[in-house]
């Protein structure tokens, strides 16, 4: 989060467009925070995209002439997105997937571990920890934890970037016998 992953996706897709390759971009229908029909990053870079609820819809919607498929916020899809990405890649289509590898608890997020495993190339981007300035790999949830936490889409008022050591998960806080707070650092 705030690592520039959507900016990087848009940059790569635009580069393909300059090479006159037809691109198509998909994102999960849950991600409507800025626009229903664009992949738009926090800094307002945007590119037209199609909202889908299920990965299988991507297969139905990709044109025969498309050479590059972008999938944004891939962590919101179920595991079938892995099969869809593989099928497209096996057709010779370049598949560029952006997503959060960890949820706010620091656990692997949705289908991302499997996508990372089958990808030819992986780029891990990091933000800067707002607490200490170190490279940040985690998303700190700032609002109250609910059962729908995983699907709350990132925005500045809800999350901030933290490093491993500054990242705190509310549910793992516990009082020890001396009454002080014990913080569990997720590994
Ligand atoms: Zn930190």
Short mmCIF file of N, CA and C and ligand atoms in Angstrom, two decimals:
data_model
loop_
_atom_site.label_atom_id
_atom_site.label_comp_id
_atom_site.label_asym_id
_atom_site.label_seq_id
_atom_site.Cartn_x
_atom_site.Cartn_y
_atom_site.Cartn_z
N UNK A 1 0.84 -1.20 0.00
CA UNK A 1 0.00 0.00 0.00
C UNK A 1 0.88 1.24 0.00
N UNK A 2 0.55 2.21 -0.82
CA UNK A 2 1.33 3.43 -0.98
C UNK A 2 2.74 3.15 -1.48
N UNK A 3 2.91 1.97 -2.09
CA UNK A 3 4.22 1.61 -2.60
C UNK A 3 4.34 1.96 -4.08
N UNK A 4 3.26 2.44 -4.68
CA UNK A 4 3.30 2.78 -6.10
C UNK A 4 3.03 1.61 -7.01
N UNK A 5 2.34 0.58 -6.52
CA UNK A 5 2.15 -0.61 -7.37
C UNK A 5 1.22 -0.33 -8.54
N UNK A 6 0.16 0.45 -8.31
CA UNK A 6 -0.72 0.77 -9.42
C UNK A 6 -0.02 1.70 -10.41
N UNK A 7 0.77 2.64 -9.90
CA UNK A 7 1.55 3.50 -10.80
C UNK A 7 2.48 2.65 -11.67
N UNK A 8 3.09 1.63 -11.06
CA UNK A 8 3.99 0.76 -11.81
C UNK A 8 3.21 -0.05 -12.84
N UNK A 9 2.02 -0.53 -12.48
CA UNK A 9 1.18 -1.25 -13.43
C UNK A 9 0.83 -0.34 -14.60
N UNK A 10 0.39 0.87 -14.30
CA UNK A 10 0.01 1.82 -15.36
C UNK A 10 1.22 2.14 -16.25
N UNK A 11 2.38 2.31 -15.63
CA UNK A 11 3.59 2.62 -16.41
C UNK A 11 3.91 1.50 -17.40
N UNK A 12 3.80 0.26 -16.93
CA UNK A 12 4.12 -0.88 -17.80
C UNK A 12 3.09 -1.02 -18.91
N UNK A 13 1.83 -0.78 -18.57
CA UNK A 13 0.77 -0.89 -19.58
C UNK A 13 0.91 0.20 -20.63
N UNK A 14 1.23 1.41 -20.20
CA UNK A 14 1.39 2.51 -21.15
C UNK A 14 2.59 2.25 -22.07
N UNK A 15 3.62 1.63 -21.52
CA UNK A 15 4.78 1.29 -22.34
C UNK A 15 4.39 0.31 -23.43
N UNK A 16 3.54 -0.65 -23.09
CA UNK A 16 3.06 -1.60 -24.10
C UNK A 16 2.23 -0.87 -25.16
N UNK A 17 1.43 0.09 -24.71
CA UNK A 17 0.62 0.86 -25.66
C UNK A 17 1.50 1.63 -26.64
N UNK A 18 2.60 2.19 -26.14
CA UNK A 18 3.52 2.90 -27.03
C UNK A 18 4.06 1.95 -28.08
N UNK A 19 4.18 0.68 -27.71
CA UNK A 19 4.65 -0.33 -28.66
C UNK A 19 3.52 -0.88 -29.52
N UNK A 20 2.40 -0.18 -29.53
CA UNK A 20 1.23 -0.51 -30.37
C UNK A 20 0.68 -1.89 -30.06
N UNK A 21 0.83 -2.30 -28.82
CA UNK A 21 0.22 -3.56 -28.40
C UNK A 21 -1.11 -3.26 -27.74
N UNK A 22 -2.13 -4.01 -28.12
CA UNK A 22 -3.44 -3.78 -27.53
C UNK A 22 -3.45 -4.29 -26.08
N UNK A 23 -3.90 -3.41 -25.19
CA UNK A 23 -3.96 -3.80 -23.78
C UNK A 23 -5.41 -3.82 -23.30
N UNK A 24 -5.68 -4.64 -22.29
CA UNK A 24 -6.95 -4.59 -21.58
C UNK A 24 -6.65 -4.69 -20.09
N UNK A 25 -7.40 -3.94 -19.31
CA UNK A 25 -7.15 -3.88 -17.88
C UNK A 25 -8.41 -4.24 -17.11
N UNK A 26 -8.23 -5.07 -16.10
CA UNK A 26 -9.37 -5.50 -15.28
C UNK A 26 -9.05 -5.25 -13.81
N UNK A 27 -10.11 -4.97 -13.08
CA UNK A 27 -9.94 -4.91 -11.63
C UNK A 27 -11.22 -5.42 -10.98
N UNK A 28 -11.09 -5.79 -9.71
CA UNK A 28 -12.23 -6.35 -9.00
C UNK A 28 -13.31 -5.29 -8.77
N UNK A 29 -14.55 -5.70 -8.90
CA UNK A 29 -15.67 -4.76 -8.77
C UNK A 29 -15.75 -4.13 -7.39
N UNK A 30 -15.07 -4.71 -6.40
CA UNK A 30 -15.09 -4.11 -5.06
C UNK A 30 -14.33 -2.79 -5.02
N UNK A 31 -13.41 -2.60 -5.98
CA UNK A 31 -12.53 -1.44 -5.95
C UNK A 31 -13.14 -0.29 -6.76
N UNK A 32 -14.05 0.43 -6.16
CA UNK A 32 -14.71 1.53 -6.88
C UNK A 32 -14.39 2.86 -6.19
N UNK A 33 -13.24 2.91 -5.52
CA UNK A 33 -12.99 4.09 -4.66
C UNK A 33 -12.83 5.37 -5.47
N UNK A 34 -12.31 5.31 -6.67
CA UNK A 34 -12.14 6.56 -7.43
C UNK A 34 -13.03 6.60 -8.65
N UNK A 35 -13.14 5.50 -9.35
CA UNK A 35 -13.82 5.52 -10.62
C UNK A 35 -14.23 4.10 -10.98
N UNK A 36 -15.38 3.96 -11.58
CA UNK A 36 -15.85 2.62 -11.92
C UNK A 36 -15.14 2.05 -13.13
N UNK A 37 -14.54 2.88 -13.95
CA UNK A 37 -14.02 2.35 -15.21
C UNK A 37 -12.57 2.75 -15.48
N UNK A 38 -11.83 3.01 -14.42
CA UNK A 38 -10.41 3.30 -14.61
C UNK A 38 -9.60 2.60 -13.54
N UNK A 39 -8.38 2.21 -13.92
CA UNK A 39 -7.40 1.86 -12.91
C UNK A 39 -6.72 3.16 -12.55
N UNK A 40 -6.91 3.60 -11.33
CA UNK A 40 -6.39 4.91 -10.94
C UNK A 40 -5.63 4.78 -9.64
N UNK A 41 -4.44 5.26 -9.63
CA UNK A 41 -3.62 5.14 -8.44
C UNK A 41 -3.85 6.33 -7.52
N UNK A 42 -3.18 6.31 -6.36
CA UNK A 42 -3.36 7.38 -5.39
C UNK A 42 -2.98 8.74 -5.96
N UNK A 43 -2.05 8.76 -6.91
CA UNK A 43 -1.63 10.06 -7.47
C UNK A 43 -2.39 10.39 -8.76
N UNK A 44 -3.50 9.70 -9.00
CA UNK A 44 -4.44 10.05 -10.06
C UNK A 44 -4.00 9.68 -11.47
N UNK A 45 -2.91 8.88 -11.60
CA UNK A 45 -2.60 8.32 -12.90
C UNK A 45 -3.71 7.34 -13.25
N UNK A 46 -4.23 7.40 -14.47
CA UNK A 46 -5.32 6.46 -14.75
C UNK A 46 -5.28 5.88 -16.15
N UNK A 47 -5.98 4.78 -16.28
CA UNK A 47 -6.04 4.05 -17.53
C UNK A 47 -7.40 3.34 -17.53
N UNK A 48 -8.08 3.28 -18.67
CA UNK A 48 -9.42 2.65 -18.67
C UNK A 48 -9.36 1.19 -18.24
N UNK A 49 -10.33 0.76 -17.46
CA UNK A 49 -10.35 -0.63 -17.02
C UNK A 49 -11.78 -1.14 -16.96
N UNK A 50 -11.89 -2.45 -16.89
CA UNK A 50 -13.19 -3.11 -16.81
C UNK A 50 -13.34 -3.76 -15.44
N UNK A 51 -14.46 -3.50 -14.79
CA UNK A 51 -14.71 -4.12 -13.48
C UNK A 51 -15.29 -5.51 -13.65
N UNK A 52 -14.75 -6.46 -12.93
CA UNK A 52 -15.29 -7.83 -12.96
C UNK A 52 -15.44 -8.34 -11.54
N UNK A 53 -16.37 -9.27 -11.37
CA UNK A 53 -16.57 -9.86 -10.04
C UNK A 53 -15.86 -11.20 -9.91
N UNK A 54 -15.76 -11.90 -11.05
CA UNK A 54 -15.12 -13.22 -11.03
C UNK A 54 -14.02 -13.27 -12.08
N UNK A 55 -12.92 -13.95 -11.78
CA UNK A 55 -11.83 -14.04 -12.76
C UNK A 55 -12.25 -14.64 -14.10
N UNK A 56 -13.21 -15.57 -14.07
CA UNK A 56 -13.63 -16.20 -15.33
C UNK A 56 -14.18 -15.17 -16.33
N UNK A 57 -14.69 -14.05 -15.82
CA UNK A 57 -15.19 -13.01 -16.72
C UNK A 57 -14.06 -12.39 -17.55
N UNK A 58 -12.85 -12.41 -16.98
CA UNK A 58 -11.71 -11.86 -17.72
C UNK A 58 -11.49 -12.67 -18.99
N UNK A 59 -11.55 -14.00 -18.86
CA UNK A 59 -11.36 -14.86 -20.04
C UNK A 59 -12.41 -14.56 -21.11
N UNK A 60 -13.64 -14.31 -20.67
CA UNK A 60 -14.72 -14.03 -21.63
C UNK A 60 -14.53 -12.68 -22.31
N UNK A 61 -13.87 -11.75 -21.63
CA UNK A 61 -13.82 -10.37 -22.12
C UNK A 61 -12.54 -10.03 -22.88
N UNK A 62 -11.53 -10.90 -22.80
CA UNK A 62 -10.28 -10.59 -23.49
C UNK A 62 -10.45 -10.84 -24.99
N UNK A 63 -10.12 -9.82 -25.79
CA UNK A 63 -10.23 -9.92 -27.25
C UNK A 63 -9.08 -10.75 -27.83
N UNK A 64 -9.32 -11.30 -29.00
CA UNK A 64 -8.29 -12.09 -29.68
C UNK A 64 -7.04 -11.27 -30.01
N UNK A 65 -7.25 -9.96 -30.21
CA UNK A 65 -6.13 -9.12 -30.62
C UNK A 65 -5.35 -8.52 -29.44
N UNK A 66 -5.81 -8.79 -28.23
CA UNK A 66 -5.14 -8.23 -27.05
C UNK A 66 -3.81 -8.93 -26.80
N UNK A 67 -2.77 -8.15 -26.57
CA UNK A 67 -1.43 -8.72 -26.34
C UNK A 67 -1.01 -8.64 -24.88
N UNK A 68 -1.60 -7.67 -24.15
CA UNK A 68 -1.20 -7.48 -22.75
C UNK A 68 -2.46 -7.32 -21.90
N UNK A 69 -2.54 -8.09 -20.82
CA UNK A 69 -3.67 -7.97 -19.88
C UNK A 69 -3.13 -7.52 -18.52
N UNK A 70 -3.70 -6.44 -18.01
CA UNK A 70 -3.36 -5.98 -16.66
C UNK A 70 -4.47 -6.34 -15.70
N UNK A 71 -4.10 -6.79 -14.52
CA UNK A 71 -5.07 -7.08 -13.46
C UNK A 71 -4.63 -6.31 -12.22
N UNK A 72 -5.50 -5.41 -11.76
CA UNK A 72 -5.13 -4.58 -10.59
C UNK A 72 -5.88 -5.06 -9.35
N UNK A 73 -5.28 -4.82 -8.19
CA UNK A 73 -5.88 -5.22 -6.91
C UNK A 73 -6.25 -6.71 -6.93
N UNK A 74 -5.33 -7.51 -7.41
CA UNK A 74 -5.59 -8.94 -7.60
C UNK A 74 -5.87 -9.67 -6.30
N UNK A 75 -5.49 -9.08 -5.17
CA UNK A 75 -5.71 -9.76 -3.89
C UNK A 75 -7.18 -9.96 -3.57
N UNK A 76 -8.05 -9.19 -4.22
CA UNK A 76 -9.48 -9.32 -3.93
C UNK A 76 -10.14 -10.49 -4.64
N UNK A 77 -9.47 -11.02 -5.67
CA UNK A 77 -10.05 -12.15 -6.40
C UNK A 77 -9.83 -13.46 -5.64
N UNK A 78 -10.62 -14.48 -5.99
CA UNK A 78 -10.38 -15.80 -5.42
C UNK A 78 -9.26 -16.50 -6.20
N UNK A 79 -8.94 -17.72 -5.77
CA UNK A 79 -7.79 -18.43 -6.35
C UNK A 79 -7.94 -18.73 -7.84
N UNK A 80 -9.16 -18.67 -8.38
CA UNK A 80 -9.32 -18.98 -9.80
C UNK A 80 -8.62 -17.95 -10.69
N UNK A 81 -8.23 -16.80 -10.12
CA UNK A 81 -7.50 -15.81 -10.91
C UNK A 81 -6.13 -16.36 -11.34
N UNK A 82 -5.62 -17.32 -10.57
CA UNK A 82 -4.32 -17.93 -10.92
C UNK A 82 -4.46 -18.72 -12.22
N UNK A 83 -5.51 -19.51 -12.30
CA UNK A 83 -5.78 -20.30 -13.49
C UNK A 83 -6.04 -19.41 -14.70
N UNK A 84 -6.76 -18.33 -14.48
CA UNK A 84 -7.06 -17.39 -15.56
C UNK A 84 -5.77 -16.76 -16.08
N UNK A 85 -4.90 -16.34 -15.17
CA UNK A 85 -3.63 -15.74 -15.58
C UNK A 85 -2.79 -16.75 -16.36
N UNK A 86 -2.79 -18.00 -15.90
CA UNK A 86 -2.01 -19.04 -16.59
C UNK A 86 -2.56 -19.29 -18.00
N UNK A 87 -3.89 -19.35 -18.11
CA UNK A 87 -4.49 -19.60 -19.43
C UNK A 87 -4.14 -18.47 -20.41
N UNK A 88 -4.21 -17.25 -19.94
CA UNK A 88 -3.88 -16.11 -20.80
C UNK A 88 -2.40 -16.17 -21.20
N UNK A 89 -1.54 -16.45 -20.23
CA UNK A 89 -0.10 -16.51 -20.51
C UNK A 89 0.21 -17.64 -21.50
N UNK A 90 -0.51 -18.76 -21.36
CA UNK A 90 -0.30 -19.88 -22.27
C UNK A 90 -0.73 -19.56 -23.70
N UNK A 91 -1.59 -18.54 -23.84
CA UNK A 91 -1.99 -18.07 -25.18
C UNK A 91 -0.97 -17.10 -25.75
N UNK A 92 0.06 -16.80 -25.00
CA UNK A 92 1.07 -15.85 -25.46
C UNK A 92 0.80 -14.42 -25.05
N UNK A 93 -0.21 -14.23 -24.20
CA UNK A 93 -0.54 -12.89 -23.73
C UNK A 93 0.36 -12.56 -22.52
N UNK A 94 0.86 -11.33 -22.50
CA UNK A 94 1.64 -10.88 -21.35
C UNK A 94 0.65 -10.46 -20.26
N UNK A 95 0.77 -11.07 -19.10
CA UNK A 95 -0.15 -10.79 -17.99
C UNK A 95 0.62 -10.04 -16.90
N UNK A 96 0.15 -8.84 -16.60
CA UNK A 96 0.80 -8.03 -15.56
C UNK A 96 -0.19 -7.86 -14.42
N UNK A 97 0.16 -8.41 -13.27
CA UNK A 97 -0.76 -8.42 -12.12
C UNK A 97 -0.19 -7.53 -11.01
N UNK A 98 -1.04 -6.67 -10.46
CA UNK A 98 -0.62 -5.88 -9.30
C UNK A 98 -1.53 -6.22 -8.13
N UNK A 99 -0.95 -6.32 -6.96
CA UNK A 99 -1.77 -6.62 -5.79
C UNK A 99 -0.96 -6.51 -4.52
N UNK A 100 -1.68 -6.50 -3.42
CA UNK A 100 -1.04 -6.49 -2.11
C UNK A 100 -0.69 -7.91 -1.70
N UNK A 101 0.56 -8.15 -1.34
CA UNK A 101 0.94 -9.52 -0.98
C UNK A 101 0.52 -9.88 0.44
N UNK A 102 0.32 -8.86 1.31
CA UNK A 102 -0.09 -9.15 2.68
C UNK A 102 -1.30 -8.30 3.06
N UNK A 103 -2.17 -8.89 3.87
CA UNK A 103 -3.28 -8.10 4.39
C UNK A 103 -2.79 -7.28 5.59
N UNK A 104 -3.69 -6.57 6.23
CA UNK A 104 -3.25 -5.65 7.29
C UNK A 104 -2.74 -6.39 8.53
N UNK A 105 -3.03 -7.71 8.60
CA UNK A 105 -2.49 -8.49 9.70
C UNK A 105 -1.09 -9.02 9.40
N UNK A 106 -0.63 -8.79 8.18
CA UNK A 106 0.67 -9.30 7.79
C UNK A 106 0.61 -10.72 7.28
N UNK A 107 -0.60 -11.21 6.98
CA UNK A 107 -0.75 -12.56 6.43
C UNK A 107 -0.85 -12.49 4.91
N UNK A 108 -0.45 -13.58 4.20
CA UNK A 108 -0.58 -13.61 2.74
C UNK A 108 -2.02 -13.31 2.34
N UNK A 109 -2.17 -12.52 1.29
CA UNK A 109 -3.47 -11.97 0.93
C UNK A 109 -4.06 -12.72 -0.27
N UNK A 110 -5.15 -13.46 -0.02
CA UNK A 110 -5.92 -14.10 -1.10
C UNK A 110 -5.06 -14.94 -2.01
N UNK A 111 -5.17 -14.75 -3.34
CA UNK A 111 -4.46 -15.60 -4.30
C UNK A 111 -3.02 -15.14 -4.55
N UNK A 112 -2.57 -14.09 -3.85
CA UNK A 112 -1.27 -13.51 -4.19
C UNK A 112 -0.10 -14.49 -4.05
N UNK A 113 -0.06 -15.32 -2.99
CA UNK A 113 1.08 -16.26 -2.90
C UNK A 113 1.18 -17.18 -4.11
N UNK A 114 0.04 -17.65 -4.60
CA UNK A 114 0.05 -18.54 -5.77
C UNK A 114 0.45 -17.79 -7.04
N UNK A 115 -0.03 -16.56 -7.17
CA UNK A 115 0.37 -15.75 -8.33
C UNK A 115 1.87 -15.49 -8.31
N UNK A 116 2.40 -15.21 -7.12
CA UNK A 116 3.84 -14.98 -7.00
C UNK A 116 4.62 -16.22 -7.42
N UNK A 117 4.06 -17.40 -7.07
CA UNK A 117 4.76 -18.65 -7.36
C UNK A 117 4.84 -18.94 -8.85
N UNK A 118 3.78 -18.64 -9.58
CA UNK A 118 3.76 -19.02 -11.01
C UNK A 118 4.27 -17.92 -11.93
N UNK A 119 4.52 -16.73 -11.39
CA UNK A 119 4.97 -15.61 -12.22
C UNK A 119 6.40 -15.82 -12.70
N UNK A 120 6.67 -15.42 -13.95
CA UNK A 120 8.03 -15.46 -14.46
C UNK A 120 8.91 -14.42 -13.76
N UNK A 121 8.29 -13.32 -13.41
CA UNK A 121 9.05 -12.21 -12.84
C UNK A 121 8.21 -11.54 -11.76
N UNK A 122 8.84 -11.23 -10.64
CA UNK A 122 8.14 -10.59 -9.53
C UNK A 122 8.90 -9.34 -9.11
N UNK A 123 8.19 -8.23 -8.97
CA UNK A 123 8.80 -7.01 -8.45
C UNK A 123 8.09 -6.67 -7.15
N UNK A 124 8.83 -6.66 -6.07
CA UNK A 124 8.24 -6.26 -4.79
C UNK A 124 8.56 -4.79 -4.55
N UNK A 125 7.52 -4.01 -4.42
CA UNK A 125 7.71 -2.59 -4.15
C UNK A 125 7.49 -2.34 -2.67
N UNK A 126 8.20 -1.39 -2.12
CA UNK A 126 7.94 -1.06 -0.72
C UNK A 126 7.66 0.43 -0.59
N UNK A 127 6.86 0.76 0.41
CA UNK A 127 6.61 2.16 0.73
C UNK A 127 7.62 2.58 1.81
N UNK A 128 7.39 3.71 2.42
CA UNK A 128 8.25 4.16 3.52
C UNK A 128 7.42 4.12 4.80
N UNK A 129 7.97 3.53 5.84
CA UNK A 129 7.27 3.45 7.13
C UNK A 129 7.05 4.86 7.67
N UNK A 130 5.78 5.19 7.95
CA UNK A 130 5.48 6.54 8.42
C UNK A 130 5.91 6.74 9.88
N UNK A 131 6.23 5.62 10.56
CA UNK A 131 6.66 5.75 11.95
C UNK A 131 8.17 5.97 12.08
N UNK A 132 8.96 5.25 11.26
CA UNK A 132 10.41 5.32 11.47
C UNK A 132 11.21 5.60 10.20
N UNK A 133 10.56 5.60 9.04
CA UNK A 133 11.28 5.94 7.82
C UNK A 133 11.98 4.78 7.14
N UNK A 134 11.87 3.57 7.71
CA UNK A 134 12.48 2.39 7.08
C UNK A 134 11.59 1.95 5.90
N UNK A 135 12.13 1.09 5.01
CA UNK A 135 11.27 0.54 3.97
C UNK A 135 10.07 -0.19 4.59
N UNK A 136 8.88 0.05 4.08
CA UNK A 136 7.67 -0.50 4.70
C UNK A 136 7.06 -1.57 3.81
N UNK A 137 6.81 -2.73 4.41
CA UNK A 137 6.20 -3.83 3.66
C UNK A 137 4.78 -4.10 4.13
N UNK A 138 4.33 -3.43 5.19
CA UNK A 138 3.04 -3.78 5.80
C UNK A 138 2.06 -2.63 5.69
N UNK A 139 0.77 -3.00 5.79
CA UNK A 139 -0.30 -2.01 5.81
C UNK A 139 -0.84 -1.92 7.24
N UNK A 140 -0.69 -0.75 7.85
CA UNK A 140 -1.22 -0.57 9.20
C UNK A 140 -2.65 -0.10 9.12
N UNK A 141 -3.56 -0.92 9.67
CA UNK A 141 -4.96 -0.51 9.71
C UNK A 141 -5.12 0.52 10.82
N UNK A 142 -5.70 1.67 10.48
CA UNK A 142 -5.83 2.74 11.47
C UNK A 142 -7.22 2.82 12.07
N UNK A 143 -8.22 2.29 11.34
CA UNK A 143 -9.59 2.33 11.85
C UNK A 143 -9.91 1.04 12.59
N UNK A 144 -11.10 0.98 13.14
CA UNK A 144 -11.51 -0.16 13.95
C UNK A 144 -11.54 -1.45 13.12
N UNK A 145 -11.08 -2.54 13.70
CA UNK A 145 -11.08 -3.82 13.01
C UNK A 145 -12.49 -4.40 12.99
N UNK A 146 -12.93 -4.85 11.84
CA UNK A 146 -14.23 -5.52 11.72
C UNK A 146 -14.03 -6.83 10.99
N UNK A 147 -15.09 -7.58 10.89
CA UNK A 147 -14.99 -8.87 10.21
C UNK A 147 -14.76 -8.69 8.71
N UNK A 148 -15.07 -7.50 8.18
CA UNK A 148 -14.88 -7.29 6.73
C UNK A 148 -13.53 -6.65 6.43
N UNK A 149 -12.65 -6.65 7.44
CA UNK A 149 -11.41 -5.90 7.31
C UNK A 149 -10.67 -6.13 6.01
N UNK A 150 -10.63 -7.40 5.56
CA UNK A 150 -9.80 -7.70 4.39
C UNK A 150 -10.28 -6.99 3.14
N UNK A 151 -11.56 -6.73 3.05
CA UNK A 151 -12.06 -6.14 1.81
C UNK A 151 -12.20 -4.62 1.88
N UNK A 152 -11.78 -4.03 2.97
CA UNK A 152 -11.76 -2.57 3.00
C UNK A 152 -10.64 -2.09 2.08
N UNK A 153 -10.99 -1.31 1.09
CA UNK A 153 -10.02 -0.92 0.08
C UNK A 153 -9.17 0.22 0.61
N UNK A 154 -7.90 0.16 0.29
CA UNK A 154 -6.94 1.10 0.84
C UNK A 154 -7.21 2.55 0.49
N UNK A 155 -7.07 3.39 1.45
CA UNK A 155 -7.18 4.82 1.25
C UNK A 155 -6.45 5.47 2.40
N UNK A 156 -6.07 6.71 2.23
CA UNK A 156 -5.18 7.33 3.22
C UNK A 156 -5.80 7.40 4.61
N UNK A 157 -7.13 7.52 4.70
CA UNK A 157 -7.74 7.67 6.02
C UNK A 157 -7.82 6.35 6.77
N UNK A 158 -7.60 5.22 6.09
CA UNK A 158 -7.78 3.93 6.73
C UNK A 158 -6.47 3.19 7.03
N UNK A 159 -5.47 3.41 6.22
CA UNK A 159 -4.23 2.65 6.34
C UNK A 159 -3.02 3.57 6.24
N UNK A 160 -1.92 3.10 6.80
CA UNK A 160 -0.65 3.75 6.49
C UNK A 160 0.42 2.68 6.39
N UNK A 161 1.50 3.03 5.70
CA UNK A 161 2.57 2.07 5.49
C UNK A 161 3.42 1.96 6.75
N UNK A 162 3.76 0.75 7.13
CA UNK A 162 4.64 0.52 8.29
C UNK A 162 5.65 -0.57 7.94
N UNK A 163 6.76 -0.54 8.62
CA UNK A 163 7.74 -1.61 8.49
C UNK A 163 7.35 -2.76 9.42
N UNK A 164 8.07 -3.85 9.34
CA UNK A 164 7.80 -5.03 10.16
C UNK A 164 7.74 -4.70 11.65
N UNK A 165 8.63 -3.82 12.08
CA UNK A 165 8.77 -3.59 13.51
C UNK A 165 7.77 -2.56 14.06
N UNK A 166 7.29 -1.69 13.19
CA UNK A 166 6.30 -0.70 13.64
C UNK A 166 4.88 -1.17 13.38
N UNK A 167 4.73 -2.27 12.65
CA UNK A 167 3.40 -2.78 12.31
C UNK A 167 2.76 -3.42 13.53
N UNK A 168 1.54 -3.01 13.84
CA UNK A 168 0.81 -3.56 14.99
C UNK A 168 -0.52 -4.11 14.53
N UNK A 169 -0.86 -5.30 15.03
CA UNK A 169 -2.15 -5.90 14.72
C UNK A 169 -2.97 -5.89 16.00
N UNK A 170 -4.13 -5.24 15.94
CA UNK A 170 -4.92 -5.02 17.15
C UNK A 170 -5.27 -6.32 17.86
N UNK A 171 -5.62 -7.33 17.07
CA UNK A 171 -6.09 -8.57 17.67
C UNK A 171 -5.00 -9.35 18.40
N UNK A 172 -3.75 -9.00 18.12
CA UNK A 172 -2.67 -9.75 18.78
C UNK A 172 -2.18 -9.03 20.03
N UNK A 173 -2.76 -7.86 20.32
CA UNK A 173 -2.39 -7.19 21.56
C UNK A 173 -2.94 -7.96 22.75
N UNK A 174 -2.16 -8.08 23.77
CA UNK A 174 -2.63 -8.76 24.98
C UNK A 174 -1.94 -8.13 26.17
N UNK A 175 -2.63 -8.11 27.26
CA UNK A 175 -2.02 -7.59 28.47
C UNK A 175 -1.28 -8.73 29.17
N UNK A 176 -0.03 -8.50 29.57
CA UNK A 176 0.65 -9.53 30.33
C UNK A 176 0.33 -9.37 31.81
N UNK A 177 0.93 -10.20 32.64
CA UNK A 177 0.54 -10.24 34.05
C UNK A 177 0.89 -8.95 34.79
N UNK A 178 1.79 -8.14 34.21
CA UNK A 178 2.14 -6.87 34.85
C UNK A 178 1.28 -5.73 34.33
N UNK A 179 0.37 -6.04 33.47
CA UNK A 179 -0.56 -5.03 32.99
C UNK A 179 -0.03 -4.21 31.83
N UNK A 180 1.19 -4.49 31.37
CA UNK A 180 1.69 -3.73 30.22
C UNK A 180 1.31 -4.45 28.92
N UNK A 181 1.33 -3.69 27.84
CA UNK A 181 0.90 -4.26 26.58
C UNK A 181 2.01 -5.04 25.92
N UNK A 182 1.69 -6.24 25.48
CA UNK A 182 2.63 -7.07 24.76
C UNK A 182 2.30 -6.95 23.28
N UNK A 183 3.29 -6.62 22.48
CA UNK A 183 3.03 -6.49 21.06
C UNK A 183 3.64 -7.68 20.33
N UNK A 184 2.82 -8.31 19.53
CA UNK A 184 3.33 -9.43 18.75
C UNK A 184 3.76 -8.93 17.39
N UNK A 185 4.97 -9.23 17.02
CA UNK A 185 5.46 -8.84 15.70
C UNK A 185 5.24 -10.00 14.75
N UNK A 186 4.45 -9.76 13.70
CA UNK A 186 4.17 -10.82 12.74
C UNK A 186 5.43 -11.13 11.93
N UNK A 187 5.71 -12.41 11.74
CA UNK A 187 6.90 -12.80 10.97
C UNK A 187 6.51 -13.20 9.58
ZN1 LIG B 1 8.99 1.44 11.07
#
